[in-house]
């Protein structure tokens, strides 16, 4: 078996932690300490984050979507595959090196999606992008950590507390959806979403789509059109 080779490392801005980009043949991995945050072979649940959200907003004209976390681009590519030509996709990525990796060693994984004219990269915290608009997005897709139970940055927790959920709701247009990826279930977060004024569906997905893999969870929280 081919050995893993570390290509680069970077410090996460703010409360720190080191991300490491590794490669083994055509496979890539992004690690935080001993935890693998993402792998280029496993994209099913990240893609579902985009496609399930699109199902909720298909009737919206000129949809504007915010994706929190670039990762390996799986959510972005899936969104671009279903969104119309007049859509706009803002990708908020806190770590500059992740964007550089997308243009550099992982260019084959991204398949040119960052050059799509519908895409705008926001270099910074997704909470800044959320707080900068009122009723501006049709969908907000969050895959910035391990889910509501933060792993990479303690400050990510503020996205999932009542103030953060209120900010997301205010940033959504009527009928818009807040979609949250998680590595596992969290019933208290479902209650928190409902208490924040969303109607909520919880969808179980697999890391490798129909081929199986680890079980992940996606919350689809819709802002009432009333």
PDB file of C-alpha atoms in Angstrom:
ATOM      1  CA  UNK A   1       0.000   0.000   0.000  1.00  0.00           C
ATOM      2  CA  UNK A   2       1.232   3.479  -0.825  1.00  0.00           C
ATOM      3  CA  UNK A   3       2.320   5.586   2.162  1.00  0.00           C
ATOM      4  CA  UNK A   4       0.650   8.870   3.080  1.00  0.00           C
ATOM      5  CA  UNK A   5       2.704  11.952   2.173  1.00  0.00           C
ATOM      6  CA  UNK A   6       2.109  15.259   3.938  1.00  0.00           C
ATOM      7  CA  UNK A   7       1.883  18.032   1.340  1.00  0.00           C
ATOM      8  CA  UNK A   8       1.266  21.059   3.533  1.00  0.00           C
ATOM      9  CA  UNK A   9       0.060  22.275   6.903  1.00  0.00           C
ATOM     10  CA  UNK A  10      -1.540  25.466   8.171  1.00  0.00           C
ATOM     11  CA  UNK A  11      -2.813  26.967  11.415  1.00  0.00           C
ATOM     12  CA  UNK A  12      -6.546  27.653  11.690  1.00  0.00           C
ATOM     13  CA  UNK A  13      -7.054  31.388  12.375  1.00  0.00           C
ATOM     14  CA  UNK A  14      -8.462  32.359  15.729  1.00  0.00           C
ATOM     15  CA  UNK A  15      -8.302  29.651  18.346  1.00  0.00           C
ATOM     16  CA  UNK A  16      -5.768  27.615  16.425  1.00  0.00           C
ATOM     17  CA  UNK A  17      -5.216  24.001  15.608  1.00  0.00           C
ATOM     18  CA  UNK A  18      -3.143  22.678  12.738  1.00  0.00           C
ATOM     19  CA  UNK A  19      -4.669  21.381   9.520  1.00  0.00           C
ATOM     20  CA  UNK A  20      -2.558  18.963   7.486  1.00  0.00           C
ATOM     21  CA  UNK A  21      -3.090  18.071   3.831  1.00  0.00           C
ATOM     22  CA  UNK A  22      -1.965  14.521   3.005  1.00  0.00           C
ATOM     23  CA  UNK A  23      -1.909  12.497  -0.208  1.00  0.00           C
ATOM     24  CA  UNK A  24      -1.721   8.790  -1.005  1.00  0.00           C
ATOM     25  CA  UNK A  25      -1.780   8.153  -4.738  1.00  0.00           C
ATOM     26  CA  UNK A  26      -4.885   9.971  -6.017  1.00  0.00           C
ATOM     27  CA  UNK A  27      -6.459  10.088  -2.534  1.00  0.00           C
ATOM     28  CA  UNK A  28      -6.356  13.213  -0.355  1.00  0.00           C
ATOM     29  CA  UNK A  29      -7.023  13.686   3.344  1.00  0.00           C
ATOM     30  CA  UNK A  30      -7.313  16.771   5.543  1.00  0.00           C
ATOM     31  CA  UNK A  31      -6.399  16.055   9.152  1.00  0.00           C
ATOM     32  CA  UNK A  32      -6.731  17.932  12.430  1.00  0.00           C
ATOM     33  CA  UNK A  33      -4.425  16.206  14.860  1.00  0.00           C
ATOM     34  CA  UNK A  34      -5.342  12.516  14.717  1.00  0.00           C
ATOM     35  CA  UNK A  35      -8.847  13.274  13.375  1.00  0.00           C
ATOM     36  CA  UNK A  36      -9.563  13.018   9.659  1.00  0.00           C
ATOM     37  CA  UNK A  37     -11.908  15.870   8.798  1.00  0.00           C
ATOM     38  CA  UNK A  38     -12.449  14.873   5.174  1.00  0.00           C
ATOM     39  CA  UNK A  39     -11.283  12.417   2.555  1.00  0.00           C
ATOM     40  CA  UNK A  40     -11.523  12.697  -1.213  1.00  0.00           C
ATOM     41  CA  UNK A  41     -13.018   9.174  -1.457  1.00  0.00           C
ATOM     42  CA  UNK A  42     -15.990  10.032   0.777  1.00  0.00           C
ATOM     43  CA  UNK A  43     -18.335  12.670  -0.583  1.00  0.00           C
ATOM     44  CA  UNK A  44     -21.880  11.296  -0.364  1.00  0.00           C
ATOM     45  CA  UNK A  45     -23.211  13.170   2.652  1.00  0.00           C
ATOM     46  CA  UNK A  46     -21.571  16.470   1.651  1.00  0.00           C
ATOM     47  CA  UNK A  47     -23.215  16.194  -1.777  1.00  0.00           C
ATOM     48  CA  UNK A  48     -26.552  15.417  -0.122  1.00  0.00           C
ATOM     49  CA  UNK A  49     -26.252  18.660   1.839  1.00  0.00           C
ATOM     50  CA  UNK A  50     -26.588  20.518  -1.465  1.00  0.00           C
ATOM     51  CA  UNK A  51     -29.108  18.340  -3.288  1.00  0.00           C
ATOM     52  CA  UNK A  52     -31.509  18.024  -0.347  1.00  0.00           C
ATOM     53  CA  UNK A  53     -31.390  21.796   0.139  1.00  0.00           C
ATOM     54  CA  UNK A  54     -32.155  22.391  -3.525  1.00  0.00           C
ATOM     55  CA  UNK A  55     -35.236  20.212  -3.220  1.00  0.00           C
ATOM     56  CA  UNK A  56     -36.562  22.733  -0.659  1.00  0.00           C
ATOM     57  CA  UNK A  57     -35.962  25.863  -2.766  1.00  0.00           C
ATOM     58  CA  UNK A  58     -36.632  24.700  -6.342  1.00  0.00           C
ATOM     59  CA  UNK A  59     -39.394  27.272  -6.750  1.00  0.00           C
ATOM     60  CA  UNK A  60     -37.143  30.227  -5.874  1.00  0.00           C
ATOM     61  CA  UNK A  61     -36.078  32.478  -8.747  1.00  0.00           C
ATOM     62  CA  UNK A  62     -32.438  33.569  -9.008  1.00  0.00           C
ATOM     63  CA  UNK A  63     -31.471  31.573  -5.892  1.00  0.00           C
ATOM     64  CA  UNK A  64     -28.596  32.771  -3.753  1.00  0.00           C
ATOM     65  CA  UNK A  65     -26.821  30.126  -1.682  1.00  0.00           C
ATOM     66  CA  UNK A  66     -24.228  30.478   1.090  1.00  0.00           C
ATOM     67  CA  UNK A  67     -21.945  27.513   1.750  1.00  0.00           C
ATOM     68  CA  UNK A  68     -20.015  27.569   5.009  1.00  0.00           C
ATOM     69  CA  UNK A  69     -16.746  25.719   4.502  1.00  0.00           C
ATOM     70  CA  UNK A  70     -15.051  24.933   1.183  1.00  0.00           C
ATOM     71  CA  UNK A  71     -13.592  21.597   2.296  1.00  0.00           C
ATOM     72  CA  UNK A  72     -12.842  19.490  -0.762  1.00  0.00           C
ATOM     73  CA  UNK A  73     -15.558  21.175  -2.803  1.00  0.00           C
ATOM     74  CA  UNK A  74     -18.055  18.302  -2.777  1.00  0.00           C
ATOM     75  CA  UNK A  75     -20.978  20.409  -1.542  1.00  0.00           C
ATOM     76  CA  UNK A  76     -20.083  23.200  -3.941  1.00  0.00           C
ATOM     77  CA  UNK A  77     -19.860  20.904  -6.970  1.00  0.00           C
ATOM     78  CA  UNK A  78     -23.158  19.232  -6.099  1.00  0.00           C
ATOM     79  CA  UNK A  79     -24.828  22.638  -5.715  1.00  0.00           C
ATOM     80  CA  UNK A  80     -23.524  23.857  -9.063  1.00  0.00           C
ATOM     81  CA  UNK A  81     -24.803  20.696 -10.738  1.00  0.00           C
ATOM     82  CA  UNK A  82     -28.416  21.398  -9.736  1.00  0.00           C
ATOM     83  CA  UNK A  83     -28.611  25.199  -9.493  1.00  0.00           C
ATOM     84  CA  UNK A  84     -29.728  27.249 -12.519  1.00  0.00           C
ATOM     85  CA  UNK A  85     -27.444  29.498 -14.543  1.00  0.00           C
ATOM     86  CA  UNK A  86     -28.732  32.634 -12.815  1.00  0.00           C
ATOM     87  CA  UNK A  87     -27.907  31.345  -9.324  1.00  0.00           C
ATOM     88  CA  UNK A  88     -25.209  32.807  -7.090  1.00  0.00           C
ATOM     89  CA  UNK A  89     -23.129  30.722  -4.675  1.00  0.00           C
ATOM     90  CA  UNK A  90     -21.055  32.360  -1.949  1.00  0.00           C
ATOM     91  CA  UNK A  91     -18.504  30.062  -0.304  1.00  0.00           C
ATOM     92  CA  UNK A  92     -17.194  31.264   3.056  1.00  0.00           C
ATOM     93  CA  UNK A  93     -13.819  29.730   3.914  1.00  0.00           C
ATOM     94  CA  UNK A  94     -11.886  30.849   6.978  1.00  0.00           C
ATOM     95  CA  UNK A  95      -8.547  29.170   6.184  1.00  0.00           C
ATOM     96  CA  UNK A  96      -6.673  30.723   3.229  1.00  0.00           C
ATOM     97  CA  UNK A  97      -4.593  27.578   2.690  1.00  0.00           C
ATOM     98  CA  UNK A  98      -7.729  25.521   1.983  1.00  0.00           C
ATOM     99  CA  UNK A  99      -8.502  27.773  -0.990  1.00  0.00           C
ATOM    100  CA  UNK A 100      -4.870  27.529  -2.106  1.00  0.00           C
ATOM    101  CA  UNK A 101      -5.009  23.718  -1.902  1.00  0.00           C
ATOM    102  CA  UNK A 102      -8.132  23.768  -4.088  1.00  0.00           C
ATOM    103  CA  UNK A 103      -6.261  25.658  -6.799  1.00  0.00           C
ATOM    104  CA  UNK A 104      -3.049  23.679  -6.304  1.00  0.00           C
ATOM    105  CA  UNK A 105      -2.556  20.032  -5.294  1.00  0.00           C
ATOM    106  CA  UNK A 106      -6.301  19.235  -5.184  1.00  0.00           C
ATOM    107  CA  UNK A 107      -7.183  20.894  -8.494  1.00  0.00           C
ATOM    108  CA  UNK A 108      -8.237  17.510  -9.931  1.00  0.00           C
ATOM    109  CA  UNK A 109     -10.663  17.007  -7.046  1.00  0.00           C
ATOM    110  CA  UNK A 110     -12.260  20.424  -7.585  1.00  0.00           C
ATOM    111  CA  UNK A 111     -12.532  19.993 -11.371  1.00  0.00           C
ATOM    112  CA  UNK A 112     -12.571  23.739 -12.053  1.00  0.00           C
ATOM    113  CA  UNK A 113     -15.657  24.493  -9.952  1.00  0.00           C
ATOM    114  CA  UNK A 114     -14.061  27.593  -8.410  1.00  0.00           C
ATOM    115  CA  UNK A 115     -13.874  29.110 -11.904  1.00  0.00           C
ATOM    116  CA  UNK A 116     -17.649  28.798 -12.364  1.00  0.00           C
ATOM    117  CA  UNK A 117     -19.010  32.366 -12.834  1.00  0.00           C
ATOM    118  CA  UNK A 118     -21.739  31.672 -10.270  1.00  0.00           C
ATOM    119  CA  UNK A 119     -19.156  31.228  -7.494  1.00  0.00           C
ATOM    120  CA  UNK A 120     -17.833  33.914  -5.150  1.00  0.00           C
ATOM    121  CA  UNK A 121     -15.290  33.086  -2.423  1.00  0.00           C
ATOM    122  CA  UNK A 122     -15.696  34.948   0.862  1.00  0.00           C
ATOM    123  CA  UNK A 123     -12.375  34.697   2.691  1.00  0.00           C
ATOM    124  CA  UNK A 124     -13.458  34.750   6.323  1.00  0.00           C
ATOM    125  CA  UNK A 125     -15.769  33.313   8.941  1.00  0.00           C
ATOM    126  CA  UNK A 126     -19.173  32.198   7.665  1.00  0.00           C
ATOM    127  CA  UNK A 127     -20.806  33.978  10.615  1.00  0.00           C
ATOM    128  CA  UNK A 128     -19.628  37.270   9.084  1.00  0.00           C
ATOM    129  CA  UNK A 129     -21.311  36.431   5.796  1.00  0.00           C
ATOM    130  CA  UNK A 130     -24.506  35.428   7.605  1.00  0.00           C
ATOM    131  CA  UNK A 131     -24.583  38.592   9.683  1.00  0.00           C
ATOM    132  CA  UNK A 132     -23.958  40.867   6.709  1.00  0.00           C
ATOM    133  CA  UNK A 133     -27.390  40.397   5.087  1.00  0.00           C
ATOM    134  CA  UNK A 134     -31.066  40.379   5.956  1.00  0.00           C
ATOM    135  CA  UNK A 135     -33.336  38.099   3.935  1.00  0.00           C
ATOM    136  CA  UNK A 136     -30.539  37.706   1.401  1.00  0.00           C
ATOM    137  CA  UNK A 137     -30.058  33.953   0.990  1.00  0.00           C
ATOM    138  CA  UNK A 138     -32.352  31.192  -0.194  1.00  0.00           C
ATOM    139  CA  UNK A 139     -30.171  28.535   1.420  1.00  0.00           C
ATOM    140  CA  UNK A 140     -27.400  28.468   4.004  1.00  0.00           C
ATOM    141  CA  UNK A 141     -25.399  25.227   3.993  1.00  0.00           C
ATOM    142  CA  UNK A 142     -23.146  24.690   6.998  1.00  0.00           C
ATOM    143  CA  UNK A 143     -20.372  22.106   6.949  1.00  0.00           C
ATOM    144  CA  UNK A 144     -17.767  23.980   8.953  1.00  0.00           C
ATOM    145  CA  UNK A 145     -17.017  21.473  11.686  1.00  0.00           C
ATOM    146  CA  UNK A 146     -18.163  18.095  12.993  1.00  0.00           C
ATOM    147  CA  UNK A 147     -21.652  19.592  13.296  1.00  0.00           C
ATOM    148  CA  UNK A 148     -23.271  21.316  16.298  1.00  0.00           C
ATOM    149  CA  UNK A 149     -20.689  19.651  18.560  1.00  0.00           C
ATOM    150  CA  UNK A 150     -17.634  21.649  17.496  1.00  0.00           C
ATOM    151  CA  UNK A 151     -14.299  19.928  16.931  1.00  0.00           C
ATOM    152  CA  UNK A 152     -11.990  22.274  15.051  1.00  0.00           C
ATOM    153  CA  UNK A 153     -12.823  25.658  16.656  1.00  0.00           C
ATOM    154  CA  UNK A 154     -14.697  26.363  19.869  1.00  0.00           C
ATOM    155  CA  UNK A 155     -15.940  29.603  18.292  1.00  0.00           C
ATOM    156  CA  UNK A 156     -17.901  27.545  15.754  1.00  0.00           C
ATOM    157  CA  UNK A 157     -20.344  26.802  18.570  1.00  0.00           C
ATOM    158  CA  UNK A 158     -21.806  30.285  18.142  1.00  0.00           C
ATOM    159  CA  UNK A 159     -23.242  29.257  14.786  1.00  0.00           C
ATOM    160  CA  UNK A 160     -25.425  26.707  16.560  1.00  0.00           C
ATOM    161  CA  UNK A 161     -26.553  28.570  19.668  1.00  0.00           C
ATOM    162  CA  UNK A 162     -29.821  30.524  19.749  1.00  0.00           C
ATOM    163  CA  UNK A 163     -28.176  33.785  18.666  1.00  0.00           C
ATOM    164  CA  UNK A 164     -26.465  32.076  15.741  1.00  0.00           C
ATOM    165  CA  UNK A 165     -29.635  30.327  14.621  1.00  0.00           C
ATOM    166  CA  UNK A 166     -31.565  33.593  14.880  1.00  0.00           C
ATOM    167  CA  UNK A 167     -28.954  35.282  12.689  1.00  0.00           C
ATOM    168  CA  UNK A 168     -29.246  32.512  10.090  1.00  0.00           C
ATOM    169  CA  UNK A 169     -33.030  32.778  10.112  1.00  0.00           C
ATOM    170  CA  UNK A 170     -32.840  36.531   9.591  1.00  0.00           C
ATOM    171  CA  UNK A 171     -30.375  36.050   6.719  1.00  0.00           C
ATOM    172  CA  UNK A 172     -32.780  33.714   4.903  1.00  0.00           C
ATOM    173  CA  UNK A 173     -35.529  34.754   2.556  1.00  0.00           C
ATOM    174  CA  UNK A 174     -39.043  33.491   3.212  1.00  0.00           C
ATOM    175  CA  UNK A 175     -39.128  29.753   2.587  1.00  0.00           C
ATOM    176  CA  UNK A 176     -35.333  29.527   2.712  1.00  0.00           C
ATOM    177  CA  UNK A 177     -33.507  26.581   4.219  1.00  0.00           C
ATOM    178  CA  UNK A 178     -30.713  26.277   6.762  1.00  0.00           C
ATOM    179  CA  UNK A 179     -28.990  22.929   6.157  1.00  0.00           C
ATOM    180  CA  UNK A 180     -26.500  21.636   8.718  1.00  0.00           C
ATOM    181  CA  UNK A 181     -24.174  18.638   8.269  1.00  0.00           C
ATOM    182  CA  UNK A 182     -23.144  16.575  11.283  1.00  0.00           C
ATOM    183  CA  UNK A 183     -21.077  13.479  11.905  1.00  0.00           C
ATOM    184  CA  UNK A 184     -23.803  12.173  14.218  1.00  0.00           C
ATOM    185  CA  UNK A 185     -27.246  12.749  15.733  1.00  0.00           C
ATOM    186  CA  UNK A 186     -28.058  15.497  18.203  1.00  0.00           C
ATOM    187  CA  UNK A 187     -31.712  15.562  19.362  1.00  0.00           C
ATOM    188  CA  UNK A 188     -31.201  18.705  21.437  1.00  0.00           C
ATOM    189  CA  UNK A 189     -30.107  20.587  18.329  1.00  0.00           C
ATOM    190  CA  UNK A 190     -33.316  19.544  16.563  1.00  0.00           C
ATOM    191  CA  UNK A 191     -35.289  21.060  19.440  1.00  0.00           C
ATOM    192  CA  UNK A 192     -33.167  24.192  19.341  1.00  0.00           C
ATOM    193  CA  UNK A 193     -33.912  24.656  15.641  1.00  0.00           C
ATOM    194  CA  UNK A 194     -37.655  24.299  16.234  1.00  0.00           C
ATOM    195  CA  UNK A 195     -37.488  26.698  19.173  1.00  0.00           C
ATOM    196  CA  UNK A 196     -35.737  29.171  16.848  1.00  0.00           C
ATOM    197  CA  UNK A 197     -38.718  29.246  14.489  1.00  0.00           C
ATOM    198  CA  UNK A 198     -37.781  26.647  11.869  1.00  0.00           C
ATOM    199  CA  UNK A 199     -39.716  23.658  10.626  1.00  0.00           C
ATOM    200  CA  UNK A 200     -37.227  20.803  10.764  1.00  0.00           C
ATOM    201  CA  UNK A 201     -36.511  17.561   8.930  1.00  0.00           C
ATOM    202  CA  UNK A 202     -33.657  15.309  10.048  1.00  0.00           C
ATOM    203  CA  UNK A 203     -32.163  13.145   7.290  1.00  0.00           C
ATOM    204  CA  UNK A 204     -29.748  10.265   7.835  1.00  0.00           C
ATOM    205  CA  UNK A 205     -27.122   9.915   5.112  1.00  0.00           C
ATOM    206  CA  UNK A 206     -24.033   7.804   4.433  1.00  0.00           C
ATOM    207  CA  UNK A 207     -20.500   9.073   3.886  1.00  0.00           C
ATOM    208  CA  UNK A 208     -20.277   7.276   0.549  1.00  0.00           C
ATOM    209  CA  UNK A 209     -23.861   7.762  -0.575  1.00  0.00           C
ATOM    210  CA  UNK A 210     -25.644   4.614  -1.747  1.00  0.00           C
ATOM    211  CA  UNK A 211     -22.422   2.661  -1.354  1.00  0.00           C
ATOM    212  CA  UNK A 212     -22.588   3.019   2.427  1.00  0.00           C
ATOM    213  CA  UNK A 213     -19.899   4.273   4.750  1.00  0.00           C
ATOM    214  CA  UNK A 214     -20.208   6.096   8.067  1.00  0.00           C
ATOM    215  CA  UNK A 215     -23.621   7.398   9.073  1.00  0.00           C
ATOM    216  CA  UNK A 216     -24.041  11.175   9.031  1.00  0.00           C
ATOM    217  CA  UNK A 217     -26.954  13.524   9.743  1.00  0.00           C
ATOM    218  CA  UNK A 218     -28.319  16.534   7.871  1.00  0.00           C
ATOM    219  CA  UNK A 219     -30.809  18.981   9.384  1.00  0.00           C
ATOM    220  CA  UNK A 220     -33.045  20.795   6.913  1.00  0.00           C
ATOM    221  CA  UNK A 221     -34.565  23.761   8.740  1.00  0.00           C
ATOM    222  CA  UNK A 222     -36.998  25.846   6.685  1.00  0.00           C
ATOM    223  CA  UNK A 223     -37.959  29.422   7.480  1.00  0.00           C
ATOM    224  CA  UNK A 224     -41.718  29.735   7.400  1.00  0.00           C
ATOM    225  CA  UNK A 225     -43.181  31.659   4.472  1.00  0.00           C
ATOM    226  CA  UNK A 226     -45.851  33.081   6.776  1.00  0.00           C
TER     227      UNK A 226
END
